PDB file of C-alpha atoms in Angstrom:
ATOM      1  CA  MET A   1      -8.259 -24.000  -6.533  1.00  0.00           C
ATOM      2  CA  ALA A   2     -10.275 -24.428  -3.375  1.00  0.00           C
ATOM      3  CA  GLY A   3     -13.967 -24.788  -3.871  1.00  0.00           C
ATOM      4  CA  ASP A   4     -13.902 -25.858  -7.507  1.00  0.00           C
ATOM      5  CA  GLY A   5     -14.535 -29.476  -6.599  1.00  0.00           C
ATOM      6  CA  LEU A   6     -11.301 -30.655  -8.204  1.00  0.00           C
ATOM      7  CA  THR A   7      -8.201 -32.080  -6.627  1.00  0.00           C
ATOM      8  CA  ALA A   8      -6.393 -29.378  -4.690  1.00  0.00           C
ATOM      9  CA  THR A   9      -3.401 -27.907  -6.458  1.00  0.00           C
ATOM     10  CA  ALA A  10      -0.759 -26.866  -3.983  1.00  0.00           C
ATOM     11  CA  GLY A  11       1.317 -23.815  -4.726  1.00  0.00           C
ATOM     12  CA  PRO A  12       5.020 -23.457  -4.036  1.00  0.00           C
ATOM     13  CA  GLY A  13       5.825 -24.264  -0.433  1.00  0.00           C
ATOM     14  CA  THR A  14       2.348 -25.677   0.224  1.00  0.00           C
ATOM     15  CA  ASP A  15       2.009 -29.262   1.336  1.00  0.00           C
ATOM     16  CA  PRO A  16      -0.277 -31.069  -1.151  1.00  0.00           C
ATOM     17  CA  ILE A  17      -1.862 -33.236   1.512  1.00  0.00           C
ATOM     18  CA  GLU A  18      -2.712 -30.343   3.821  1.00  0.00           C
ATOM     19  CA  ALA A  19      -4.025 -28.319   0.863  1.00  0.00           C
ATOM     20  CA  HIS A  20      -6.268 -31.219  -0.105  1.00  0.00           C
ATOM     21  CA  ILE A  21      -7.573 -31.631   3.449  1.00  0.00           C
ATOM     22  CA  ARG A  22      -8.323 -27.888   3.684  1.00  0.00           C
ATOM     23  CA  GLU A  23     -10.308 -28.025   0.466  1.00  0.00           C
ATOM     24  CA  LEU A  24     -12.195 -31.063   1.659  1.00  0.00           C
ATOM     25  CA  ARG A  25     -12.963 -29.326   4.947  1.00  0.00           C
ATOM     26  CA  ALA A  26     -14.337 -26.334   3.045  1.00  0.00           C
ATOM     27  CA  VAL A  27     -17.031 -28.367   1.293  1.00  0.00           C
ATOM     28  CA  LEU A  28     -18.182 -30.646   4.131  1.00  0.00           C
ATOM     29  CA  HIS A  29     -21.061 -29.738   6.445  1.00  0.00           C
ATOM     30  CA  GLY A  30     -22.064 -31.471   9.633  1.00  0.00           C
ATOM     31  CA  PRO A  31     -21.305 -32.210  13.296  1.00  0.00           C
ATOM     32  CA  GLY A  32     -17.870 -30.853  14.161  1.00  0.00           C
ATOM     33  CA  ARG A  33     -16.518 -33.935  15.891  1.00  0.00           C
ATOM     34  CA  ALA A  34     -17.689 -36.317  13.188  1.00  0.00           C
ATOM     35  CA  CYS A  35     -16.279 -34.000  10.534  1.00  0.00           C
ATOM     36  CA  ALA A  36     -12.940 -33.724  12.318  1.00  0.00           C
ATOM     37  CA  SER A  37     -12.775 -37.507  12.652  1.00  0.00           C
ATOM     38  CA  LEU A  38     -13.370 -38.035   8.929  1.00  0.00           C
ATOM     39  CA  LEU A  39     -10.762 -35.443   8.020  1.00  0.00           C
ATOM     40  CA  ALA A  40      -8.255 -37.035  10.391  1.00  0.00           C
ATOM     41  CA  GLU A  41      -8.860 -40.411   8.744  1.00  0.00           C
ATOM     42  CA  ALA A  42      -8.403 -38.860   5.309  1.00  0.00           C
ATOM     43  CA  ARG A  43      -5.148 -37.200   6.374  1.00  0.00           C
ATOM     44  CA  ASP A  44      -3.835 -40.436   7.882  1.00  0.00           C
ATOM     45  CA  GLY A  45      -4.708 -42.326   4.714  1.00  0.00           C
ATOM     46  CA  LEU A  46      -2.904 -39.788   2.550  1.00  0.00           C
ATOM     47  CA  GLU A  47       0.140 -39.823   4.815  1.00  0.00           C
ATOM     48  CA  ASP A  48       0.246 -43.633   4.712  1.00  0.00           C
ATOM     49  CA  ALA A  49      -0.078 -43.614   0.917  1.00  0.00           C
ATOM     50  CA  ALA A  50       2.708 -41.057   0.580  1.00  0.00           C
ATOM     51  CA  GLU A  51       4.939 -43.072   2.901  1.00  0.00           C
ATOM     52  CA  ALA A  52       4.318 -46.219   0.862  1.00  0.00           C
ATOM     53  CA  LEU A  53       5.239 -44.374  -2.328  1.00  0.00           C
ATOM     54  CA  CYS A  54       8.434 -43.121  -0.709  1.00  0.00           C
ATOM     55  CA  ASP A  55       9.295 -46.677   0.285  1.00  0.00           C
ATOM     56  CA  SER A  56       8.831 -47.624  -3.366  1.00  0.00           C
ATOM     57  CA  GLY A  57      11.438 -45.092  -4.431  1.00  0.00           C
ATOM     58  CA  SER A  58       9.456 -41.904  -5.108  1.00  0.00           C
ATOM     59  CA  ALA A  59      10.812 -38.570  -3.918  1.00  0.00           C
ATOM     60  CA  PRO A  60       8.931 -37.239  -0.874  1.00  0.00           C
ATOM     61  CA  ALA A  61       7.386 -34.253  -2.673  1.00  0.00           C
ATOM     62  CA  GLN A  62       6.330 -36.356  -5.644  1.00  0.00           C
ATOM     63  CA  ALA A  63       4.984 -39.061  -3.337  1.00  0.00           C
ATOM     64  CA  ARG A  64       2.744 -36.574  -1.561  1.00  0.00           C
ATOM     65  CA  ARG A  65       1.427 -35.187  -4.842  1.00  0.00           C
ATOM     66  CA  GLN A  66       0.805 -38.690  -6.148  1.00  0.00           C
ATOM     67  CA  ALA A  67      -1.007 -39.699  -2.952  1.00  0.00           C
ATOM     68  CA  VAL A  68      -3.355 -36.738  -3.404  1.00  0.00           C
ATOM     69  CA  ALA A  69      -3.926 -37.583  -7.080  1.00  0.00           C
ATOM     70  CA  ASP A  70      -4.701 -41.208  -6.224  1.00  0.00           C
ATOM     71  CA  PHE A  71      -7.055 -40.110  -3.434  1.00  0.00           C
ATOM     72  CA  GLY A  72      -9.376 -38.568  -6.003  1.00  0.00           C
ATOM     73  CA  PRO A  73     -11.015 -35.192  -6.721  1.00  0.00           C
ATOM     74  CA  VAL A  74     -12.440 -33.423  -3.698  1.00  0.00           C
ATOM     75  CA  ARG A  75     -15.945 -33.312  -5.128  1.00  0.00           C
ATOM     76  CA  GLU A  76     -16.041 -37.080  -5.603  1.00  0.00           C
ATOM     77  CA  VAL A  77     -14.541 -37.844  -2.201  1.00  0.00           C
ATOM     78  CA  ALA A  78     -16.765 -35.291  -0.460  1.00  0.00           C
ATOM     79  CA  ASP A  79     -19.965 -36.975  -1.653  1.00  0.00           C
ATOM     80  CA  GLY A  80     -19.250 -40.094   0.353  1.00  0.00           C
ATOM     81  CA  TYR A  81     -18.037 -38.165   3.378  1.00  0.00           C
ATOM     82  CA  GLN A  82     -21.084 -35.906   3.304  1.00  0.00           C
ATOM     83  CA  ASP A  83     -23.374 -38.930   3.370  1.00  0.00           C
ATOM     84  CA  GLU A  84     -21.599 -40.098   6.522  1.00  0.00           C
ATOM     85  CA  LEU A  85     -21.996 -36.687   8.174  1.00  0.00           C
ATOM     86  CA  THR A  86     -25.658 -36.491   7.192  1.00  0.00           C
ATOM     87  CA  ALA A  87     -26.252 -39.958   8.614  1.00  0.00           C
ATOM     88  CA  ALA A  88     -24.457 -38.975  11.835  1.00  0.00           C
ATOM     89  CA  GLN A  89     -26.675 -35.924  12.314  1.00  0.00           C
ATOM     90  CA  CYS A  90     -29.762 -37.964  11.489  1.00  0.00           C
ATOM     91  CA  ARG A  91     -28.832 -40.611  14.061  1.00  0.00           C
ATOM     92  CA  ARG A  92     -28.320 -37.958  16.728  1.00  0.00           C
ATOM     93  CA  THR A  93     -31.663 -36.294  16.135  1.00  0.00           C
ATOM     94  CA  ALA A  94     -33.660 -39.488  15.648  1.00  0.00           C
ATOM     95  CA  THR A  95     -32.148 -41.123  18.748  1.00  0.00           C
ATOM     96  CA  LEU A  96     -32.974 -38.094  20.862  1.00  0.00           C
ATOM     97  CA  MET A  97     -36.565 -38.143  19.615  1.00  0.00           C
ATOM     98  CA  ALA A  98     -36.916 -41.900  20.072  1.00  0.00           C
ATOM     99  CA  VAL A  99     -35.869 -41.564  23.716  1.00  0.00           C
ATOM    100  CA  ALA A 100     -37.200 -38.132  24.677  1.00  0.00           C
ATOM    101  CA  PHE A 101     -40.848 -38.317  23.690  1.00  0.00           C
ATOM    102  CA  PRO A 102     -41.707 -41.690  25.263  1.00  0.00           C
ATOM    103  CA  ALA A 103     -39.707 -40.725  28.359  1.00  0.00           C
ATOM    104  CA  LEU A 104     -41.546 -37.419  28.727  1.00  0.00           C
ATOM    105  CA  LEU A 105     -44.886 -39.159  28.202  1.00  0.00           C
ATOM    106  CA  LEU A 106     -44.123 -41.739  30.883  1.00  0.00           C
ATOM    107  CA  SER A 107     -42.800 -39.104  33.288  1.00  0.00           C
ATOM    108  CA  TRP A 108     -45.864 -36.884  33.024  1.00  0.00           C
ATOM    109  CA  ASN A 109     -48.272 -39.809  33.356  1.00  0.00           C
ATOM    110  CA  LEU A 110     -46.462 -40.865  36.525  1.00  0.00           C
ATOM    111  CA  LEU A 111     -46.520 -37.304  37.793  1.00  0.00           C
ATOM    112  CA  TRP A 112     -50.260 -37.023  37.268  1.00  0.00           C
ATOM    113  CA  SER A 113     -50.822 -40.311  39.082  1.00  0.00           C
ATOM    114  CA  VAL A 114     -48.552 -39.953  42.138  1.00  0.00           C
ATOM    115  CA  VAL A 115     -48.682 -36.261  43.076  1.00  0.00           C
ATOM    116  CA  PRO A 116     -51.514 -35.592  45.527  1.00  0.00           C
ATOM    117  CA  GLY A 117     -54.230 -33.279  44.290  1.00  0.00           C
ATOM    118  CA  THR A 118     -53.413 -33.679  40.612  1.00  0.00           C
ATOM    119  CA  VAL A 119     -56.213 -35.980  39.461  1.00  0.00           C
ATOM    120  CA  ALA A 120     -56.770 -35.240  35.808  1.00  0.00           C
ATOM    121  CA  PRO A 121     -60.131 -33.591  35.135  1.00  0.00           C
ATOM    122  CA  SER A 122     -62.619 -35.599  33.095  1.00  0.00           C
ATOM    123  CA  THR A 123     -63.683 -32.775  30.790  1.00  0.00           C
ATOM    124  CA  PRO A 124     -63.849 -33.678  27.083  1.00  0.00           C
ATOM    125  CA  MET A 125     -61.295 -31.035  26.103  1.00  0.00           C
ATOM    126  CA  PHE A 126     -58.757 -32.142  28.703  1.00  0.00           C
ATOM    127  CA  SER A 127     -59.203 -35.775  27.670  1.00  0.00           C
ATOM    128  CA  PHE A 128     -58.762 -34.847  24.006  1.00  0.00           C
ATOM    129  CA  LEU A 129     -55.569 -32.892  24.685  1.00  0.00           C
ATOM    130  CA  SER A 130     -54.200 -35.693  26.855  1.00  0.00           C
ATOM    131  CA  ARG A 131     -54.838 -38.299  24.166  1.00  0.00           C
ATOM    132  CA  LEU A 132     -53.398 -36.016  21.502  1.00  0.00           C
ATOM    133  CA  GLU A 133     -50.190 -35.588  23.485  1.00  0.00           C
ATOM    134  CA  ASP A 134     -49.932 -39.306  24.228  1.00  0.00           C
ATOM    135  CA  ILE A 135     -50.535 -40.416  20.661  1.00  0.00           C
ATOM    136  CA  THR A 136     -48.242 -37.767  19.201  1.00  0.00           C
ATOM    137  CA  SER A 137     -45.405 -38.714  21.551  1.00  0.00           C
ATOM    138  CA  LEU A 138     -45.750 -42.433  20.881  1.00  0.00           C
ATOM    139  CA  VAL A 139     -46.009 -41.996  17.112  1.00  0.00           C
ATOM    140  CA  ALA A 140     -42.966 -39.701  17.122  1.00  0.00           C
ATOM    141  CA  GLY A 141     -40.956 -42.248  19.085  1.00  0.00           C
ATOM    142  CA  VAL A 142     -41.911 -45.087  16.749  1.00  0.00           C
ATOM    143  CA  LEU A 143     -41.211 -43.042  13.616  1.00  0.00           C
ATOM    144  CA  ALA A 144     -37.841 -41.946  15.018  1.00  0.00           C
ATOM    145  CA  LEU A 145     -36.928 -45.606  15.538  1.00  0.00           C
ATOM    146  CA  GLY A 146     -38.093 -46.286  12.000  1.00  0.00           C
ATOM    147  CA  ALA A 147     -35.823 -43.519  10.745  1.00  0.00           C
ATOM    148  CA  LEU A 148     -32.832 -45.170  12.424  1.00  0.00           C
ATOM    149  CA  VAL A 149     -33.650 -48.389  10.579  1.00  0.00           C
ATOM    150  CA  ALA A 150     -34.263 -46.525   7.305  1.00  0.00           C
ATOM    151  CA  LEU A 151     -30.760 -45.041   7.485  1.00  0.00           C
ATOM    152  CA  ARG A 152     -29.400 -48.480   6.632  1.00  0.00           C
ATOM    153  CA  HIS A 153     -31.350 -48.627   3.400  1.00  0.00           C
ATOM    154  CA  GLY A 154     -32.310 -45.132   2.247  1.00  0.00           C
ATOM    155  CA  PRO A 155     -30.432 -41.974   1.268  1.00  0.00           C
ATOM    156  CA  PRO A 156     -29.316 -40.211   4.490  1.00  0.00           C
ATOM    157  CA  ARG A 157     -30.468 -36.791   3.284  1.00  0.00           C
ATOM    158  CA  ARG A 158     -33.996 -38.003   2.574  1.00  0.00           C
ATOM    159  CA  VAL A 159     -34.242 -39.669   5.975  1.00  0.00           C
ATOM    160  CA  LEU A 160     -32.926 -36.512   7.617  1.00  0.00           C
ATOM    161  CA  MET A 161     -35.643 -34.495   5.881  1.00  0.00           C
ATOM    162  CA  LEU A 162     -38.284 -36.775   7.389  1.00  0.00           C
ATOM    163  CA  VAL A 163     -36.704 -36.594  10.847  1.00  0.00           C
ATOM    164  CA  THR A 164     -36.497 -32.818  10.660  1.00  0.00           C
ATOM    165  CA  THR A 165     -40.157 -32.535   9.674  1.00  0.00           C
ATOM    166  CA  LEU A 166     -41.126 -34.861  12.512  1.00  0.00           C
ATOM    167  CA  GLY A 167     -38.953 -32.852  14.888  1.00  0.00           C
ATOM    168  CA  VAL A 168     -40.861 -29.689  14.039  1.00  0.00           C
ATOM    169  CA  LEU A 169     -44.412 -31.018  14.045  1.00  0.00           C
ATOM    170  CA  THR A 170     -44.228 -33.194  17.158  1.00  0.00           C
ATOM    171  CA  PRO A 171     -43.025 -30.572  19.671  1.00  0.00           C
ATOM    172  CA  THR A 172     -45.523 -28.080  18.249  1.00  0.00           C
ATOM    173  CA  LEU A 173     -48.435 -30.437  18.887  1.00  0.00           C
ATOM    174  CA  CYS A 174     -47.125 -31.611  22.260  1.00  0.00           C
ATOM    175  CA  VAL A 175     -46.393 -28.135  23.576  1.00  0.00           C
ATOM    176  CA  GLY A 176     -49.782 -26.870  22.415  1.00  0.00           C
ATOM    177  CA  ALA A 177     -51.550 -29.785  24.113  1.00  0.00           C
ATOM    178  CA  ALA A 178     -49.463 -29.378  27.272  1.00  0.00           C
ATOM    179  CA  LEU A 179     -50.293 -25.683  27.530  1.00  0.00           C
ATOM    180  CA  GLY A 180     -53.974 -26.431  27.186  1.00  0.00           C
ATOM    181  CA  MET A 181     -53.781 -29.133  29.847  1.00  0.00           C
ATOM    182  CA  ALA A 182     -51.884 -26.795  32.159  1.00  0.00           C
ATOM    183  CA  VAL A 183     -54.681 -24.257  31.887  1.00  0.00           C
ATOM    184  CA  LEU A 184     -57.498 -26.776  32.276  1.00  0.00           C
ATOM    185  CA  GLY A 185     -55.914 -29.145  34.757  1.00  0.00           C
ATOM    186  CA  PRO A 186     -55.015 -29.002  38.459  1.00  0.00           C
ATOM    187  CA  HIS A 187     -51.763 -27.496  39.609  1.00  0.00           C
ATOM    188  CA  GLY A 188     -49.296 -29.730  41.379  1.00  0.00           C
ATOM    189  CA  GLY A 189     -47.103 -27.115  43.005  1.00  0.00           C
ATOM    190  CA  GLY A 190     -43.363 -27.733  43.021  1.00  0.00           C
ATOM    191  CA  ALA A 191     -43.672 -31.173  41.475  1.00  0.00           C
ATOM    192  CA  HIS A 192     -45.227 -29.796  38.319  1.00  0.00           C
ATOM    193  CA  VAL A 193     -42.766 -26.925  38.197  1.00  0.00           C
ATOM    194  CA  ALA A 194     -39.948 -29.470  38.198  1.00  0.00           C
ATOM    195  CA  GLY A 195     -41.731 -31.362  35.444  1.00  0.00           C
ATOM    196  CA  TYR A 196     -42.079 -28.240  33.334  1.00  0.00           C
ATOM    197  CA  VAL A 197     -38.405 -27.385  33.806  1.00  0.00           C
ATOM    198  CA  ALA A 198     -37.302 -30.904  32.826  1.00  0.00           C
ATOM    199  CA  THR A 199     -39.601 -30.887  29.807  1.00  0.00           C
ATOM    200  CA  ALA A 200     -38.356 -27.483  28.691  1.00  0.00           C
ATOM    201  CA  SER A 201     -34.747 -28.669  28.975  1.00  0.00           C
ATOM    202  CA  VAL A 202     -35.398 -31.759  26.862  1.00  0.00           C
ATOM    203  CA  LEU A 203     -37.311 -29.759  24.266  1.00  0.00           C
ATOM    204  CA  ALA A 204     -34.466 -27.232  24.119  1.00  0.00           C
ATOM    205  CA  LEU A 205     -32.021 -30.047  23.304  1.00  0.00           C
ATOM    206  CA  LEU A 206     -34.403 -31.359  20.675  1.00  0.00           C
ATOM    207  CA  VAL A 207     -34.883 -27.945  19.089  1.00  0.00           C
ATOM    208  CA  ARG A 208     -31.114 -27.499  18.974  1.00  0.00           C
ATOM    209  CA  SER A 209     -30.656 -30.861  17.266  1.00  0.00           C
ATOM    210  CA  VAL A 210     -33.502 -30.270  14.797  1.00  0.00           C
ATOM    211  CA  THR A 211     -32.125 -26.835  14.000  1.00  0.00           C
ATOM    212  CA  ARG A 212     -28.759 -28.348  13.179  1.00  0.00           C
ATOM    213  CA  ALA A 213     -30.453 -30.960  11.014  1.00  0.00           C
ATOM    214  CA  HIS A 214     -32.299 -28.213   9.145  1.00  0.00           C
ATOM    215  CA  ARG A 215     -29.074 -26.269   8.688  1.00  0.00           C
ATOM    216  CA  MET A 216     -27.440 -29.343   7.206  1.00  0.00           C
ATOM    217  CA  LEU A 217     -30.279 -29.744   4.712  1.00  0.00           C
ATOM    218  CA  VAL A 218     -29.879 -26.121   3.671  1.00  0.00           C
ATOM    219  CA  HIS A 219     -26.096 -26.279   3.592  1.00  0.00           C
ATOM    220  CA  THR A 220     -25.954 -29.374   1.444  1.00  0.00           C
ATOM    221  CA  ARG A 221     -27.927 -27.509  -1.196  1.00  0.00           C
ATOM    222  CA  GLY A 222     -24.867 -25.276  -1.536  1.00  0.00           C
ATOM    223  CA  THR A 223     -25.905 -22.288   0.580  1.00  0.00           C
ATOM    224  CA  SER A 224     -23.615 -22.830   3.572  1.00  0.00           C
ATOM    225  CA  ARG A 225     -21.328 -20.180   4.942  1.00  0.00           C
ATOM    226  CA  ASN A 226     -20.210 -22.084   8.029  1.00  0.00           C
ATOM    227  CA  PRO A 227     -19.011 -25.501   6.884  1.00  0.00           C
ATOM    228  CA  CYS A 228     -17.863 -28.210   9.215  1.00  0.00           C
ATOM    229  CA  ALA A 229     -17.948 -25.974  12.275  1.00  0.00           C
ATOM    230  CA  TRP A 230     -20.600 -27.469  14.533  1.00  0.00           C
ATOM    231  CA  ARG A 231     -19.942 -28.680  18.041  1.00  0.00           C
TER     232      ARG A 231
END
């Protein structure tokens, strides 16, 4: 029965392999393409196993049932697959953070230095906000790189929790500092507007990725209603 965590039992006229893949799909959560790739590999492996059993003399129907039985219970198989999906989502989010924050920091520093009339004011508050944004961006980038390394050694779900937390705190601090600097600092006309648009676009991508990471954390606690359906 689907969802019970056991090996799928196909009814009359139901292909055992397809029934098993459907049950596996129902309990996996993560990026749609990665999920589809894992399921395709599982299906190919089952088909190859069934073909080998047929070559050994088993009847086709029996071979397909035996291939499913040898594959293992869905719950046991899903644990390993879910780790792969969690690691895939973690890599996506951490890579985006590792690239986005240092890139935004460099871009804005260049913008402040090359656009005429945008010399940063020397007020204590502006300097504090500028340093806060710089330090936060650099720390986030370094920690995101550390998360990518940690994926090789630690549980993917735990690393994803850290990345998700970082992905919430860092944009909050950076956006708050940027708003304060925008109010206190000079206005650079169209150049700054372009910078704000680019920054907003990058942050939107980051928020989307962090949101998906958070959904995965929630879903893998057994509360998902939309498994394996992300794109």
